mmCIF file of C-alpha atoms and ligand atoms in Angstrom:
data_model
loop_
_atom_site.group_PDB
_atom_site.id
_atom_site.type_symbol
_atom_site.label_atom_id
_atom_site.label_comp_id
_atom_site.label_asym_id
_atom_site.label_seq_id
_atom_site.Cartn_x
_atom_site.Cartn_y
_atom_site.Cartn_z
ATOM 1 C CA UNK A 26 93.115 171.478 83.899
ATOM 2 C CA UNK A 27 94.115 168.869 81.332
ATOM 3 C CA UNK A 28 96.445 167.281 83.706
ATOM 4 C CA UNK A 29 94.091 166.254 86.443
ATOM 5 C CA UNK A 30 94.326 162.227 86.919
ATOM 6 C CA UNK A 31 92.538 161.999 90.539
ATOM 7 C CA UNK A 32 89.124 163.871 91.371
ATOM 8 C CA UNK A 33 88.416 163.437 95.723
ATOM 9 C CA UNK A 34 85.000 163.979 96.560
ATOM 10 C CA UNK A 35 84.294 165.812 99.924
ATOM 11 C CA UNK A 36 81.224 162.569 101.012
ATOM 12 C CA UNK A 37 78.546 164.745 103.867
ATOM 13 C CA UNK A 38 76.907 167.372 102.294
ATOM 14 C CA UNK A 39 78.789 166.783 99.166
ATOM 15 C CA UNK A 40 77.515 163.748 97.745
ATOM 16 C CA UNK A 41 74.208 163.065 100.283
ATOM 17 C CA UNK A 42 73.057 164.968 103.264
ATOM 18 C CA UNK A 43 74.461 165.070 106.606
ATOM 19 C CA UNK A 44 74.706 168.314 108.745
ATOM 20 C CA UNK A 45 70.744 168.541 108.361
ATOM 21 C CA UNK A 46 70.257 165.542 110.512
ATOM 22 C CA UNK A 47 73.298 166.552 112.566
ATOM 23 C CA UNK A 48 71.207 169.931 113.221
ATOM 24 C CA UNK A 49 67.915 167.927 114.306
ATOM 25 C CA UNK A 50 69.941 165.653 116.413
ATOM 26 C CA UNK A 51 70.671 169.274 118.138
ATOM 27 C CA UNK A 52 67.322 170.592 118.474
ATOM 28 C CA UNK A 53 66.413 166.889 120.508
ATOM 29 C CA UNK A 54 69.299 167.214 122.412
ATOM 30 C CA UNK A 55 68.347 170.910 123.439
ATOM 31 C CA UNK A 56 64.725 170.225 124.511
ATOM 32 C CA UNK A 57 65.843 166.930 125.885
ATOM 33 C CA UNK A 58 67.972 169.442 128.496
ATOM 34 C CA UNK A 59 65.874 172.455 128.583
ATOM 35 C CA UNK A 60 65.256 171.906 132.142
ATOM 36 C CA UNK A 61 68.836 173.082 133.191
ATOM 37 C CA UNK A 62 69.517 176.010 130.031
ATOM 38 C CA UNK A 63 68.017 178.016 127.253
ATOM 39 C CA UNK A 64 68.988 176.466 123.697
ATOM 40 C CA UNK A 65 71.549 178.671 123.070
ATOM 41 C CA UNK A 66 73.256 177.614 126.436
ATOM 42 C CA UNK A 67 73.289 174.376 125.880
ATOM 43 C CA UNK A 68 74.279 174.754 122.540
ATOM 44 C CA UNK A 69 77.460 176.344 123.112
ATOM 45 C CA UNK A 70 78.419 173.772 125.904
ATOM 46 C CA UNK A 71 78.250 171.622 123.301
ATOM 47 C CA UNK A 72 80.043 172.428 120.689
ATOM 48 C CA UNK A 73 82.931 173.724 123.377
ATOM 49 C CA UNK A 74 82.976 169.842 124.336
ATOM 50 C CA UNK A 75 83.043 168.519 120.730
ATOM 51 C CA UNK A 76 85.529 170.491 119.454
ATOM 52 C CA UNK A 77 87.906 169.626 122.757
ATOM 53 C CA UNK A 78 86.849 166.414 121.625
ATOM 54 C CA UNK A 79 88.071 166.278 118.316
ATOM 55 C CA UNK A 80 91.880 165.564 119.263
ATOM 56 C CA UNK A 81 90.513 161.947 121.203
ATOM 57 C CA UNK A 82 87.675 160.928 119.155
ATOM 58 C CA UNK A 83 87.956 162.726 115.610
ATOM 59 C CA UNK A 84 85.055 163.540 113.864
ATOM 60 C CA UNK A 85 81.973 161.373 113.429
ATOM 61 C CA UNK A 86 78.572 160.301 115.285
ATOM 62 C CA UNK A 87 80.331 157.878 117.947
ATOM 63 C CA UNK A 88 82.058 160.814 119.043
ATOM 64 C CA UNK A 89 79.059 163.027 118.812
ATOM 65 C CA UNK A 90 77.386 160.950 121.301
ATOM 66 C CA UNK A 91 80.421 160.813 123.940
ATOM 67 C CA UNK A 92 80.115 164.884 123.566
ATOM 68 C CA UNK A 93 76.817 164.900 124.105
ATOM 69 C CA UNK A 94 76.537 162.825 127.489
ATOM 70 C CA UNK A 95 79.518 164.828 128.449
ATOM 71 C CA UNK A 96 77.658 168.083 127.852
ATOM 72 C CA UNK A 97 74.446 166.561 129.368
ATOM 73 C CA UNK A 98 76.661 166.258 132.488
ATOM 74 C CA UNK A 99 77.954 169.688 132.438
ATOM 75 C CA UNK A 100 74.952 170.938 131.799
ATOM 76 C CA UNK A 101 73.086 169.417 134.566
ATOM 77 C CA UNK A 102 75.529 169.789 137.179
ATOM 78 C CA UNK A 103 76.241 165.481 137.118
ATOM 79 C CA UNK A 104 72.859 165.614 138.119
ATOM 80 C CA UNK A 105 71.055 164.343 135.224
ATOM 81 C CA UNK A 106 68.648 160.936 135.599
ATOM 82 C CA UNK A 107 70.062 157.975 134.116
ATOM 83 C CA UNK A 108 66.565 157.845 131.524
ATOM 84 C CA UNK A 109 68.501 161.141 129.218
ATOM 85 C CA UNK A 110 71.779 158.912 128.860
ATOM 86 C CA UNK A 111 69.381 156.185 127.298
ATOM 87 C CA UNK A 112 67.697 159.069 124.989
ATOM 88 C CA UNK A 113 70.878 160.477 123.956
ATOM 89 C CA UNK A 114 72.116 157.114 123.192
ATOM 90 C CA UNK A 115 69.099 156.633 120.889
ATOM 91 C CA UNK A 116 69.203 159.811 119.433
ATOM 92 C CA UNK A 117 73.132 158.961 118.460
ATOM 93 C CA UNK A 118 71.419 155.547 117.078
ATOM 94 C CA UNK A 119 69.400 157.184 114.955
ATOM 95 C CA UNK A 120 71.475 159.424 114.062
ATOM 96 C CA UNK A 121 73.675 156.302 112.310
ATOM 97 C CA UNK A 122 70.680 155.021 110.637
ATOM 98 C CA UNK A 123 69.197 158.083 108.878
ATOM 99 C CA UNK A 124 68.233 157.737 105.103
ATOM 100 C CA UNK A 125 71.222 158.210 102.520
ATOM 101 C CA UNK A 126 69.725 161.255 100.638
ATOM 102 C CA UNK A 127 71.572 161.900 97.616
ATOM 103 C CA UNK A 128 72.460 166.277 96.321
ATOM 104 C CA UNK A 129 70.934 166.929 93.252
ATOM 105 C CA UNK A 130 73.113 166.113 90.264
ATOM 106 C CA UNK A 131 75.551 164.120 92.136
ATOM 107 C CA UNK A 132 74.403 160.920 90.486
ATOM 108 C CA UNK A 133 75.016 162.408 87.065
ATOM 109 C CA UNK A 134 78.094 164.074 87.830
ATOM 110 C CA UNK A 135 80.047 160.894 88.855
ATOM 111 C CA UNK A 136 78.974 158.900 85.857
ATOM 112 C CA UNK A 137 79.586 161.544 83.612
ATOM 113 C CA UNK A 138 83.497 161.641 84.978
ATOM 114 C CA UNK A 139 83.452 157.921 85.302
ATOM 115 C CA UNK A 140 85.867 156.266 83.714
ATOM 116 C CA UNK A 141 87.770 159.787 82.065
ATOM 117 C CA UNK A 142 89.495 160.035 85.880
ATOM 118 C CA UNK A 143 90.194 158.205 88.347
ATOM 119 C CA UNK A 144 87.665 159.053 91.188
ATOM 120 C CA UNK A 145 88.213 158.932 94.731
ATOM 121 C CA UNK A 146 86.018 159.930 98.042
ATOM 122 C CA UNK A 147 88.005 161.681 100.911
ATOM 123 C CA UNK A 148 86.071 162.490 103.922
ATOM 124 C CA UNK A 149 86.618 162.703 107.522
ATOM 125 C CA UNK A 150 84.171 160.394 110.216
ATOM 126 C CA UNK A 151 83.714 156.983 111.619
ATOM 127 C CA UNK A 152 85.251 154.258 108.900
ATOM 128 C CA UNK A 153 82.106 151.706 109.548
ATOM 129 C CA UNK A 154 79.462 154.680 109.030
ATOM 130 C CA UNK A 155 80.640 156.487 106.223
ATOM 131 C CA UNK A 156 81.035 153.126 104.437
ATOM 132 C CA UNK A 157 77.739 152.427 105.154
ATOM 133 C CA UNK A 158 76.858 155.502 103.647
ATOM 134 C CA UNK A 159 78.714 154.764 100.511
ATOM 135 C CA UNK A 160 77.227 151.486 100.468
ATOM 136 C CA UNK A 161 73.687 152.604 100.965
ATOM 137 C CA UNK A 162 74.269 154.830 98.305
ATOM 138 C CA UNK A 163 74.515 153.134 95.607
ATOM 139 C CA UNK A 164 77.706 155.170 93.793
ATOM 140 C CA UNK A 165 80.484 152.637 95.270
ATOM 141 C CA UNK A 166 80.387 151.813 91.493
ATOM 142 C CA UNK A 167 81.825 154.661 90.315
ATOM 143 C CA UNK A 168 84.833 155.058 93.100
ATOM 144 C CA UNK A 169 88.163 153.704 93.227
ATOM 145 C CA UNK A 170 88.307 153.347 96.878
ATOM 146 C CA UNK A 171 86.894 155.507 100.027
ATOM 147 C CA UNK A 172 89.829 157.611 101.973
ATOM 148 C CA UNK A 173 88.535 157.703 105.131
ATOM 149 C CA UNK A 174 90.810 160.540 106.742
ATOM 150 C CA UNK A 175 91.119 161.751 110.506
ATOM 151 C CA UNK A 176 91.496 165.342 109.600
ATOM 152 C CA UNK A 177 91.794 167.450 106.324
ATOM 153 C CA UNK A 178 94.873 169.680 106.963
ATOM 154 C CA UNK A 179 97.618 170.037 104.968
ATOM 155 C CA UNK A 180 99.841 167.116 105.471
ATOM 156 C CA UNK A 181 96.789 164.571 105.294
ATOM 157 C CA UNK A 182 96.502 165.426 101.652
ATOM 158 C CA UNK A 183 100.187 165.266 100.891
ATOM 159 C CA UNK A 184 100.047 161.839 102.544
ATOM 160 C CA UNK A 185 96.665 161.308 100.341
ATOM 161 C CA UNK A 186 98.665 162.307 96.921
ATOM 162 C CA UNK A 187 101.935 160.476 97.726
ATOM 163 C CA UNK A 188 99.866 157.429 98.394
ATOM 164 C CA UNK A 189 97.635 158.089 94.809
ATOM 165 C CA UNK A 190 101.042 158.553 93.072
ATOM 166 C CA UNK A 191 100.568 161.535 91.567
ATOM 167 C CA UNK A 192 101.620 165.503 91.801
ATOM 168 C CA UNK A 193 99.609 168.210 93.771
ATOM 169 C CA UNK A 194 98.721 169.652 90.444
ATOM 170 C CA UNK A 195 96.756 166.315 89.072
ATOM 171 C CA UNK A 196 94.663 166.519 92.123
ATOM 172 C CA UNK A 197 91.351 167.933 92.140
ATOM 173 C CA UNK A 198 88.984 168.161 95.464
ATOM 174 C CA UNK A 199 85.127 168.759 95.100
ATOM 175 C CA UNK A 200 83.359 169.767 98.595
ATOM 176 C CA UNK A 201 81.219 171.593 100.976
ATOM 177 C CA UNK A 202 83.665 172.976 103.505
ATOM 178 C CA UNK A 203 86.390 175.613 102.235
ATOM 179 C CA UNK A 204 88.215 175.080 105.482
ATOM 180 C CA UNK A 205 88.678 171.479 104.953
ATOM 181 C CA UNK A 206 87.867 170.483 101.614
ATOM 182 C CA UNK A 207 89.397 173.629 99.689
ATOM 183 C CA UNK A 208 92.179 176.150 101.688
ATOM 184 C CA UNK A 209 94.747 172.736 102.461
ATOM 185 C CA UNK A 210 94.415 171.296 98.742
ATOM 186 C CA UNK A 211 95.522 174.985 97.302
ATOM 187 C CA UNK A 212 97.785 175.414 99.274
ATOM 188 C CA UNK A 213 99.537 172.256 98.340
ATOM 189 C CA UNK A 214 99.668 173.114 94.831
ATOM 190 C CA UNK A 215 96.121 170.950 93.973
ATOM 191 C CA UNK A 216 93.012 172.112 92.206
ATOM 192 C CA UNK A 217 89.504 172.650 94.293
ATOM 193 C CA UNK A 218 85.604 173.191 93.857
ATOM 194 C CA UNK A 219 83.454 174.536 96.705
ATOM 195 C CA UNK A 220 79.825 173.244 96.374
ATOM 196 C CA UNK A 221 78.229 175.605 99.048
ATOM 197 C CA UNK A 222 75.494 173.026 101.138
ATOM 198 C CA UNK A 223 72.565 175.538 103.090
ATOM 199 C CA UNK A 224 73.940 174.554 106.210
ATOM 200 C CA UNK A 225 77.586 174.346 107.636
ATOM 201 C CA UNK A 226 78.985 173.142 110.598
ATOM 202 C CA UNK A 227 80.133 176.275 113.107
ATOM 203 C CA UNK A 228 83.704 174.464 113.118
ATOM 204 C CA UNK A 229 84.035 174.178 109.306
ATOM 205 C CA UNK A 230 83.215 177.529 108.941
ATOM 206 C CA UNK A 231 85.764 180.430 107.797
ATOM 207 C CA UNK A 232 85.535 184.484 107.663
ATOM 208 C CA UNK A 233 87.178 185.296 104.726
ATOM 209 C CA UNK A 234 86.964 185.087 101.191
ATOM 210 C CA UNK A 235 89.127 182.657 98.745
ATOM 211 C CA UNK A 236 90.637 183.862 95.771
ATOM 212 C CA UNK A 237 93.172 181.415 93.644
ATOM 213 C CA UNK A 238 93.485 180.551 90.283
ATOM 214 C CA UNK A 239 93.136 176.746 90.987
ATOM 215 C CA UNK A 240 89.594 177.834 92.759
ATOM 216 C CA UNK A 241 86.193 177.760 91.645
ATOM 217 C CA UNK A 242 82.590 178.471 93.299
ATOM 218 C CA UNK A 243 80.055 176.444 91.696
ATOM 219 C CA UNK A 244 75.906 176.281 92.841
ATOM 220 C CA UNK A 245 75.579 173.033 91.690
ATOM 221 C CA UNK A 246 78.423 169.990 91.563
ATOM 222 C CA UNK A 247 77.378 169.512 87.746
ATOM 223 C CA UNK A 248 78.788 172.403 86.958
ATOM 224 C CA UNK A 249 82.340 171.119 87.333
ATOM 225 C CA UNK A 250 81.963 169.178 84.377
ATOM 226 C CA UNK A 251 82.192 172.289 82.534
ATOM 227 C CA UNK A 252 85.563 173.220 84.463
ATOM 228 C CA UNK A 253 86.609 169.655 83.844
ATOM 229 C CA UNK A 254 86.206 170.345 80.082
ATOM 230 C CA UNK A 255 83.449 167.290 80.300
HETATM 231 MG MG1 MG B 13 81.325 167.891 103.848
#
């Protein structure tokens, strides 16, 4: 561990909240159409339209909201009245102007590793929102710069590393997601924390358990400082 240089923070549900207000956006959207399907119906529409999605739009709210007309459509049969396209558009509004709500012990995390490495955050999402939310949140001060990254396989953090100048093996990822934040960094040779958030996107999810030596579950992200020999 004593050659890490670069630490990447995982941003939604790593360092403030996100798939909470995701979810509520969900439970609108469902009693919005619960004329034309039960929840679960309309649901699964939906996430079989966002995740077809992905490819054109990558991830992020703008997107969200194209998915969710589309679905609305779907759902209703192109029948739907104009007056839900203006709700789901306000819903998606909303959506980009929810409170930055920051994880307990993320503030005192980053300013304990301030300055000892350099820190970076990698997420996926729209590049004007997730600045916002870095902005809004008041820990721009302790980042190098924001890596705002249409996916999180493999090759996107090779790219990441070459462009950090470093070797797989001084990088070290903190985040929510094991599919995305954790399984691509190991198995480029980097280091990675999973900080489990109570609620996880169906398409970040995995079935299986990860065992590495370069891997570590923690409860709460201040306990990497102990990893981190902090
Ligand atoms: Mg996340």
């Amino acid at each position: 561990m004593k050659n890490i240089k670069v630490i990447a923070f995982d941003a939604d549900d790593t360092l403030f909240i996100n798939e909470t207000y995701f979810a509520e956006t969900e439970e609108k959207f469902c009693c919005l159409m619960s004329d034309y399907l039960s929840n679960q119906g309309i649901s699964k529409e939906l996430f079989r339209i966002e995740i077809e999605n992905l490819k054109l739009y990558g991830y992020g709210i703008k997107g969200y909201i194209l998915s969710m007309i589309e679905a609305a459509m779907s759902i209703s049969n192109n029948t739907l009245p104009v007056e839900i396209i203006e709700k789901i558009i306000q819903y998606g509004k909303e959506l980009l102007e929810k409170p930055i709500v920051l994880l307990e012990g993320v503030e005192e995390t980053l300013s304990a590793l301030h300055g000892k490495f350099k820190l970076v955050v990698a997420t996926k999402g729209d590049l004007l929102d997730q600045r916002r939310k870095l902005h809004n949140s008041g820990l721009g001060i302790y980042f190098h710069h924001i890596e705002v990254m249409s996916d999180k396989q493999e090759i996107d953090y090779s790219d990441l590393i070459k462009r950090l100048e470093i070797q797989p093996e001084e990088f070290f990822m903190i985040g929510n997601s094991l599919k995305s934040d954790v399984l691509p960094v190991l198995a480029i040779g980097g280091h990675a924390v999973h900080i489990p958030f109570h609620t996880t996107w169906a398409h970040e999810k995995i079935d299986h358990k990860v065992e590495h030596e370069n891997f570590r579950t923690y409860e709460k992200i201040i306990d990497v400082l102990g990893r981190l020999q902090v």
